[in-house]
Short mmCIF file of C-alpha atoms (C1' of nucleotides) in Angstrom, two decimals:
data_model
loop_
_atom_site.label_atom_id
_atom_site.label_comp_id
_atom_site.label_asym_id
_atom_site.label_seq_id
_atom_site.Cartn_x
_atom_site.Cartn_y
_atom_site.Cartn_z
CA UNK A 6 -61.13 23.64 -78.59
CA UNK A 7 -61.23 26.18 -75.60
CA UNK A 8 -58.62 28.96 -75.56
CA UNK A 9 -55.24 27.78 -73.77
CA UNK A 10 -56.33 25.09 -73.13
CA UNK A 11 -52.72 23.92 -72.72
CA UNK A 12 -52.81 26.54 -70.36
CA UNK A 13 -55.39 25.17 -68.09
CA UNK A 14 -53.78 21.63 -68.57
CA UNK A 15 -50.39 22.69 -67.59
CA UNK A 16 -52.11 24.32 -64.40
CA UNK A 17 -54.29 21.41 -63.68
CA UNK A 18 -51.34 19.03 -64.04
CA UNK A 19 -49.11 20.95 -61.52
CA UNK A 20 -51.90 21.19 -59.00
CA UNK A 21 -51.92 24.70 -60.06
CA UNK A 22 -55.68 26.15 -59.80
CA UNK A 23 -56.73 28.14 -62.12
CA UNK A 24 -57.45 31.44 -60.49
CA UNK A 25 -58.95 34.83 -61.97
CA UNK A 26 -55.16 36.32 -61.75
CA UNK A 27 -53.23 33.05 -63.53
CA UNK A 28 -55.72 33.14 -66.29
CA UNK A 29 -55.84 36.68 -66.57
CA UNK A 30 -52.48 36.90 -67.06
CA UNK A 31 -51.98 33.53 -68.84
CA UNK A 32 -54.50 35.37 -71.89
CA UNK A 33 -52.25 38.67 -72.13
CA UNK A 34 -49.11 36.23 -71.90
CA UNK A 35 -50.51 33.47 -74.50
CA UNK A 36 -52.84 35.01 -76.63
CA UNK A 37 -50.43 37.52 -78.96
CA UNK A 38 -47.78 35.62 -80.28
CA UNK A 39 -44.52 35.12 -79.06
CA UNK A 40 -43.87 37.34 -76.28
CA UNK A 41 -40.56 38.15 -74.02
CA UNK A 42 -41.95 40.08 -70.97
CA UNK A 43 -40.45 41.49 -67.42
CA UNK A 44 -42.66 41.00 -64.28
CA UNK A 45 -42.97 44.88 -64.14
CA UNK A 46 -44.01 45.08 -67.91
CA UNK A 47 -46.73 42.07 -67.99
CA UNK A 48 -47.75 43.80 -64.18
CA UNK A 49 -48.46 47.18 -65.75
CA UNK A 50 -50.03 45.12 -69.40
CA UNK A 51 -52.75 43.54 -66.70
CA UNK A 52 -53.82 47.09 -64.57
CA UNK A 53 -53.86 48.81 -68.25
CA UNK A 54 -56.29 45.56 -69.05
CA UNK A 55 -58.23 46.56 -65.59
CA UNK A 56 -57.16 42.93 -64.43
CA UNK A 57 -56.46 43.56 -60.38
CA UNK A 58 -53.16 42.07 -59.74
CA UNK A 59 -50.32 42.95 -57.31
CA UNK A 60 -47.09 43.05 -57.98
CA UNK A 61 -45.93 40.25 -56.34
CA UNK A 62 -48.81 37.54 -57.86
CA UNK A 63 -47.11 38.84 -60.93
CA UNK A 64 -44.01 37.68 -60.19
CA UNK A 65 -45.10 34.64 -58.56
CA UNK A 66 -47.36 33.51 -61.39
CA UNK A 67 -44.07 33.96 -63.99
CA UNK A 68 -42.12 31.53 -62.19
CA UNK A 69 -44.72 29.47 -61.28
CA UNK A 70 -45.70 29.28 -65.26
CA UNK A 71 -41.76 28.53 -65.63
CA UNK A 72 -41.37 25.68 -63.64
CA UNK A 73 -44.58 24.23 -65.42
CA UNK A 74 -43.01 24.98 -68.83
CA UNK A 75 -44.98 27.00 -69.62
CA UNK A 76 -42.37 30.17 -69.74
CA UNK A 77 -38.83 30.00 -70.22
CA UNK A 78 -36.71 32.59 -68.63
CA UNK A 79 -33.83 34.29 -69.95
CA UNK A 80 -31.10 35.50 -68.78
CA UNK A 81 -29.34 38.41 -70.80
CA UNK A 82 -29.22 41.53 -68.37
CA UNK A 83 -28.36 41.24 -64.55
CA UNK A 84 -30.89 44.32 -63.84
CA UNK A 85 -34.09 42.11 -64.84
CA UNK A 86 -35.44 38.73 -65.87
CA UNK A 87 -37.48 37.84 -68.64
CA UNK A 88 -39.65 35.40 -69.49
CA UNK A 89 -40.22 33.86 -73.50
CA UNK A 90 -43.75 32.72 -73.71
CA UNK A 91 -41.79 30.18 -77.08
CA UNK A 92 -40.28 27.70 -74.61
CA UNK A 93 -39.00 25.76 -78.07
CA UNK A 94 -35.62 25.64 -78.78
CA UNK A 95 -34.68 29.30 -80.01
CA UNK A 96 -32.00 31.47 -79.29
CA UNK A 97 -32.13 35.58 -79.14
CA UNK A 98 -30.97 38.97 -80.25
CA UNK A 99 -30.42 41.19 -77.36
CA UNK A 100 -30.14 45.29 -77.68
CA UNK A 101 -28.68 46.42 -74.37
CA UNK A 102 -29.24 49.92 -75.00
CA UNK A 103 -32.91 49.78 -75.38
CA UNK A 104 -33.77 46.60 -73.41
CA UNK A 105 -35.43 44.78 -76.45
CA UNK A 106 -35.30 41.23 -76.66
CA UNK A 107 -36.31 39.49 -80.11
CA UNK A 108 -36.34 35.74 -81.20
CA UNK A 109 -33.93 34.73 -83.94
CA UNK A 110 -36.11 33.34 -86.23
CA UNK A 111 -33.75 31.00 -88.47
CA UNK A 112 -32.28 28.18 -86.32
CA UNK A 113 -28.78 28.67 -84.85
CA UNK A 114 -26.91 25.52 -84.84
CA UNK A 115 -23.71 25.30 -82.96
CA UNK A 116 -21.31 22.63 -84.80
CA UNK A 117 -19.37 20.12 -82.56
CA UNK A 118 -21.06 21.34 -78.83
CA UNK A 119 -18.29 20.82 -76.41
CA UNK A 120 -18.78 18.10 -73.62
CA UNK A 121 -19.58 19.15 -70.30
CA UNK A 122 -17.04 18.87 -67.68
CA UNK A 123 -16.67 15.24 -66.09
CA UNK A 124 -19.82 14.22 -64.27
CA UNK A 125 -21.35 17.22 -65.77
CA UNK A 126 -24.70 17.32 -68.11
CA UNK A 127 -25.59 19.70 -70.57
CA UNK A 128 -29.35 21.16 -69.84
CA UNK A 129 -29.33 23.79 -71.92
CA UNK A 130 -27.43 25.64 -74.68
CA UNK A 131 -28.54 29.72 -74.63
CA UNK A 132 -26.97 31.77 -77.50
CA UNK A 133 -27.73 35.29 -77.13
CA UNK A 134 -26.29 38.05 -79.94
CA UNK A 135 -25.74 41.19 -78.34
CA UNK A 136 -26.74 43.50 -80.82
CA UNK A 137 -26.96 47.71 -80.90
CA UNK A 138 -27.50 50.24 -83.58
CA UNK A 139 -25.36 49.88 -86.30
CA UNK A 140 -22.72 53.17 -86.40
CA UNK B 6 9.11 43.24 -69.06
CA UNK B 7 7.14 44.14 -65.62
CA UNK B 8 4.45 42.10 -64.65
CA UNK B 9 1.23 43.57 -65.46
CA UNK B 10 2.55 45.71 -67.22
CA UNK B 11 -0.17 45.97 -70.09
CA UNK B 12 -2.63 46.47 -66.89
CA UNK B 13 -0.52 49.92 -66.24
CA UNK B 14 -1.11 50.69 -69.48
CA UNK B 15 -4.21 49.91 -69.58
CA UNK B 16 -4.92 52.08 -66.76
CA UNK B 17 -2.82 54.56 -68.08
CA UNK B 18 -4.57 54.92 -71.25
CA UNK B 19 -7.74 55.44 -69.86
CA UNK B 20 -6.62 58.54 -67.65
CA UNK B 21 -6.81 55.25 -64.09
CA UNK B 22 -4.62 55.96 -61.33
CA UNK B 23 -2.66 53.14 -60.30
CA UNK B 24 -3.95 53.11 -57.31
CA UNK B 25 -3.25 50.93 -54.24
CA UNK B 26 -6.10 49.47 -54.27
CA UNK B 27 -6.55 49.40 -58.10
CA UNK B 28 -3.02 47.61 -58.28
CA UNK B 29 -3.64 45.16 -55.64
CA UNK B 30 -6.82 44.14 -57.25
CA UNK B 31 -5.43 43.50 -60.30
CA UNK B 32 -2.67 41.38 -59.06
CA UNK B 33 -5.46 39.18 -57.48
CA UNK B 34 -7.11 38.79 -60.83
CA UNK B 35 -4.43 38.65 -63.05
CA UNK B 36 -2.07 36.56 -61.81
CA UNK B 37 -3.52 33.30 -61.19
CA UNK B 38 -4.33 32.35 -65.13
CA UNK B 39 -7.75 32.62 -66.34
CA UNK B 40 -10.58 33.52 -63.48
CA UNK B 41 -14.38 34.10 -62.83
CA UNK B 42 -15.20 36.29 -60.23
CA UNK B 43 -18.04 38.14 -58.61
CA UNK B 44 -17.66 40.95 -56.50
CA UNK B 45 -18.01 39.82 -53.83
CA UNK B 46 -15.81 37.16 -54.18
CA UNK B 47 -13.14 39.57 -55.08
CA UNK B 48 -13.55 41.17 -52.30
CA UNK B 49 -13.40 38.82 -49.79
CA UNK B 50 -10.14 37.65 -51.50
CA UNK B 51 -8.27 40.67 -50.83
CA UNK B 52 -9.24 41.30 -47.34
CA UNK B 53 -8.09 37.73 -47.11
CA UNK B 54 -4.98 39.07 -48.43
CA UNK B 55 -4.46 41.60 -46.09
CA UNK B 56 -5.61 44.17 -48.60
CA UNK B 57 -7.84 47.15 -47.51
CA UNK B 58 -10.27 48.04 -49.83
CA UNK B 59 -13.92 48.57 -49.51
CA UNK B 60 -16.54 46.37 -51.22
CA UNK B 61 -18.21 49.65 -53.16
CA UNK B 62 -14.25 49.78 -54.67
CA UNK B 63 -13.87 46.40 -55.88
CA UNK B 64 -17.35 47.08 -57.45
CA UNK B 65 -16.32 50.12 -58.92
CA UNK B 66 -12.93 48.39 -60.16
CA UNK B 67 -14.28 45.92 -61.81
CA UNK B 68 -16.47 47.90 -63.96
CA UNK B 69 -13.39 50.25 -64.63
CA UNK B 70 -11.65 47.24 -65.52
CA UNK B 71 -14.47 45.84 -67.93
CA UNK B 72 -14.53 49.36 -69.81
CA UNK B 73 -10.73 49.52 -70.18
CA UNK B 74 -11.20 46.32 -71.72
CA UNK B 75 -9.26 44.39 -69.04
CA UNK B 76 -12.09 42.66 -68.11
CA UNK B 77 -15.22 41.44 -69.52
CA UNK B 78 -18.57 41.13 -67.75
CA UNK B 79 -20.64 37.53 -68.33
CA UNK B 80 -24.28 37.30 -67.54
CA UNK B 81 -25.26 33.84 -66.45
CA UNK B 82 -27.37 34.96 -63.40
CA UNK B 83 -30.04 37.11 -62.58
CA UNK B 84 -28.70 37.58 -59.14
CA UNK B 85 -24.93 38.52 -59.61
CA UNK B 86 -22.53 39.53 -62.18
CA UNK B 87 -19.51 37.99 -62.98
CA UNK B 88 -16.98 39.06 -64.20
CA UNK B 89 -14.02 36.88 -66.61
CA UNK B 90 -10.41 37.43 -67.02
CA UNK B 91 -10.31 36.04 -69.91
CA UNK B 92 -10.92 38.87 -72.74
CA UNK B 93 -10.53 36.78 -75.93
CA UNK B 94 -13.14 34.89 -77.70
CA UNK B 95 -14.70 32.07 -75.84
CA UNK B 96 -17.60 30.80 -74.14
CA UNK B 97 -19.11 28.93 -71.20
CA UNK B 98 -20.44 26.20 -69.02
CA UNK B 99 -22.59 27.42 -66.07
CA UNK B 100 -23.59 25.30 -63.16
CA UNK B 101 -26.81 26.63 -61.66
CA UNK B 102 -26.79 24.85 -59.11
CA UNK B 103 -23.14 25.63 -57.85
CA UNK B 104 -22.73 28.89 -59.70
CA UNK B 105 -18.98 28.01 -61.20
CA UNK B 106 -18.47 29.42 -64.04
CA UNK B 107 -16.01 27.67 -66.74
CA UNK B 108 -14.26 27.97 -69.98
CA UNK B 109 -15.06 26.00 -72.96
CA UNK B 110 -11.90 25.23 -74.17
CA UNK B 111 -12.03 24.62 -77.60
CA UNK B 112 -13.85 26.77 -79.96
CA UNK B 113 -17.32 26.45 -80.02
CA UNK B 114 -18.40 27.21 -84.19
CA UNK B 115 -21.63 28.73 -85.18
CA UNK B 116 -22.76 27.80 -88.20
CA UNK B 117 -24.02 30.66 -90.16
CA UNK B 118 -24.46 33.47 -87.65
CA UNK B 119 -28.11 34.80 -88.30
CA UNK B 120 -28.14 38.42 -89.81
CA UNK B 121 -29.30 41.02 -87.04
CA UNK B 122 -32.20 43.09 -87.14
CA UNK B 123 -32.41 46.22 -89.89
CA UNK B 124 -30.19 48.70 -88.80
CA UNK B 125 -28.62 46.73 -86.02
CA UNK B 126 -24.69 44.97 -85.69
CA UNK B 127 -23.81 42.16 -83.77
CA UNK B 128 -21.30 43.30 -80.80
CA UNK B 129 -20.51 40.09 -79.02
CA UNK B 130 -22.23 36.46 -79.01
CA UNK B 131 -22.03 34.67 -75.49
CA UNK B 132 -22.88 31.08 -75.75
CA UNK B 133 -23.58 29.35 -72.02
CA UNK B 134 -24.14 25.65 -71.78
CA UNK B 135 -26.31 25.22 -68.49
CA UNK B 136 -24.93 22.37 -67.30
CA UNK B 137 -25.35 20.44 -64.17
CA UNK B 138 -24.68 16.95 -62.28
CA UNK B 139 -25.46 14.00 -64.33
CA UNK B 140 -28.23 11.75 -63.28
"C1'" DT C 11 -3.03 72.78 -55.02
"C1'" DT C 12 -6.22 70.21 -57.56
"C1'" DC C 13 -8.88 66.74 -59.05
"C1'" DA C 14 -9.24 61.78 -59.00
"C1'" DC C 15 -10.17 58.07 -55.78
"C1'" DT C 16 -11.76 55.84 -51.62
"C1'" DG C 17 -14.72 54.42 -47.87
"C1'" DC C 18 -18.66 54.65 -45.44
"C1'" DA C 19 -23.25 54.61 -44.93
"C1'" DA C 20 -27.48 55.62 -46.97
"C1'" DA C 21 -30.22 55.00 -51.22
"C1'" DT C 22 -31.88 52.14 -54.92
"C1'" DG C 23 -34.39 48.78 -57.48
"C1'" DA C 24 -35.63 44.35 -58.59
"C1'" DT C 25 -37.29 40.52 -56.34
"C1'" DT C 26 -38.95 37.84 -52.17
"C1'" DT C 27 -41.31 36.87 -48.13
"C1'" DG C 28 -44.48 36.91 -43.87
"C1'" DC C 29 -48.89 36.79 -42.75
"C1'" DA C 30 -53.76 37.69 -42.52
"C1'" DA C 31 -57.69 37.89 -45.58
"C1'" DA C 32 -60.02 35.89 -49.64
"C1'" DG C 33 -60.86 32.13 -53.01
"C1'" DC C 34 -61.28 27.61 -54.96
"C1'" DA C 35 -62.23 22.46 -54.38
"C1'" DT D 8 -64.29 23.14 -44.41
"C1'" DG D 9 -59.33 22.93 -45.64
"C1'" DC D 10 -55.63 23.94 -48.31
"C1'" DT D 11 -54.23 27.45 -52.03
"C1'" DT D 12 -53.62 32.03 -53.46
"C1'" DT D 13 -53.48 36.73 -53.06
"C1'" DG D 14 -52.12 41.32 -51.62
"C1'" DC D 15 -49.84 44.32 -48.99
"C1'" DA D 16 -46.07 45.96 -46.77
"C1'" DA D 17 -41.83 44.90 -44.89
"C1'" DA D 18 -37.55 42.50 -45.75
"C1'" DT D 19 -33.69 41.08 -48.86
"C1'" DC D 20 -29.72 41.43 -51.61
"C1'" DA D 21 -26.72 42.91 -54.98
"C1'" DT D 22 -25.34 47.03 -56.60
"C1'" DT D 23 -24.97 52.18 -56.80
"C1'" DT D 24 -24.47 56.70 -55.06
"C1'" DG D 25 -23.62 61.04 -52.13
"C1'" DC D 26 -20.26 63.13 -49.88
"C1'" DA D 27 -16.45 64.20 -46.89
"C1'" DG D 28 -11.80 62.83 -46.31
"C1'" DT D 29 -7.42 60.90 -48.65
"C1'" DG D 30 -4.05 60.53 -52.10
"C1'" DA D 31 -1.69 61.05 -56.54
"C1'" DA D 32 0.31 64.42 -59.95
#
DNA sequence: TTCACTGCAAATGATTTGCAAAGCA
DNA sequence: TGCTTTGCAAATCATTTGCAGTGAA
């Protein structure tokens, strides 16, 4: 079995194409683990890597891997986005002081979810606990 | 008992001037029950009411607000902040698609809150519920 | 009088977009 | 070849900031 190769099917199925930047950047995303990365950090991962990429392909690339479902993006600061290469269900610890982002690793289970507002239905449930150093 | 009065205070004990503008701000959010408001939005409500006040001041407002403790700042959205009257423990629905923000109403339960990383506490726990219009 | 507060306009910073050049099918 | 992608630089957009003028104590 070739590396990622859910990678290249996810592309292939989207009538994504698998260029030199998507793969580059799908191997620094998908090949160490579970990852939570900012278009800026994964940007500055691929020139340290000497992969070529601007910017902008960065940031296209994330969202494009999102909508494939590839990434899941989360929302827990209004100054940046990231994206969690674990798009299973999972919820997250969040230090706002040093921007650090970290999977909860036992599950989190929310007794009696509410019902969504008439005609309403619910997509998604994010949990994030805000976390800082302890006095 | 005046109304708003624990807003004076509130201003008071943090060394904030009650201010024209500071007052007529917080009649706008704290008078009409429980609300979810951007800046923006804030904004254009009190020019609609005839106040003056410059958008950098509402901005500046609400974030003295949120540190007083007045107000509380939800992140649902990459692209704006919002920012709830409601101080007490609860959590929300979010419609993406829309951007209106909601109360759950009743108490949404966590069963066994995970234990934060070495060294860190848990300061706050924000549950969202993405929803959006049923199929 | 003094120092906090305000408004304006300019600065910022993350993200996006337009468009011509380059790449994959 | 024809339709995608890419890269760059310019454009956005929400938010912040510098600073001179205004207002509260």
């Amino acid at each position: 079995m070739r590396p990622y190769s859910h990678v290249l099917d996810g592309l292939r199925a989207s009538g994504l194409r698998p260029t030199r930047q998507r793969l580059a950047l799908a191997e620094l995303l998908f090949s160490h683990g579970d990852r939570h990365v900012t278009a800026e950090m994964l940007h500055a991962e691929a020139l340290n890597a000497g992969v070529r990429v601007s910017l902008a392909t960065v940031y296209n690339t994330l969202h494009q891997f999102t909508s494939v479902g590839l990434l899941r993006e989360i929302v827990v600061d209004a100054s940046r986005s990231y994206f969690d290469t674990n798009t299973s269900e999972h919820h997250h610890f969040f230090d706002g002081e040093t921007g650090a982002l970290t999977d909860i690793r036992n599950p989190v289970s929310i007794a009696q979810l509410p019902s969504p507002p008439a005609g309403m239905k619910i997509d998604r449930v994010d949990v994030i606990v805000r976390v800082s150093n302890a006095a």
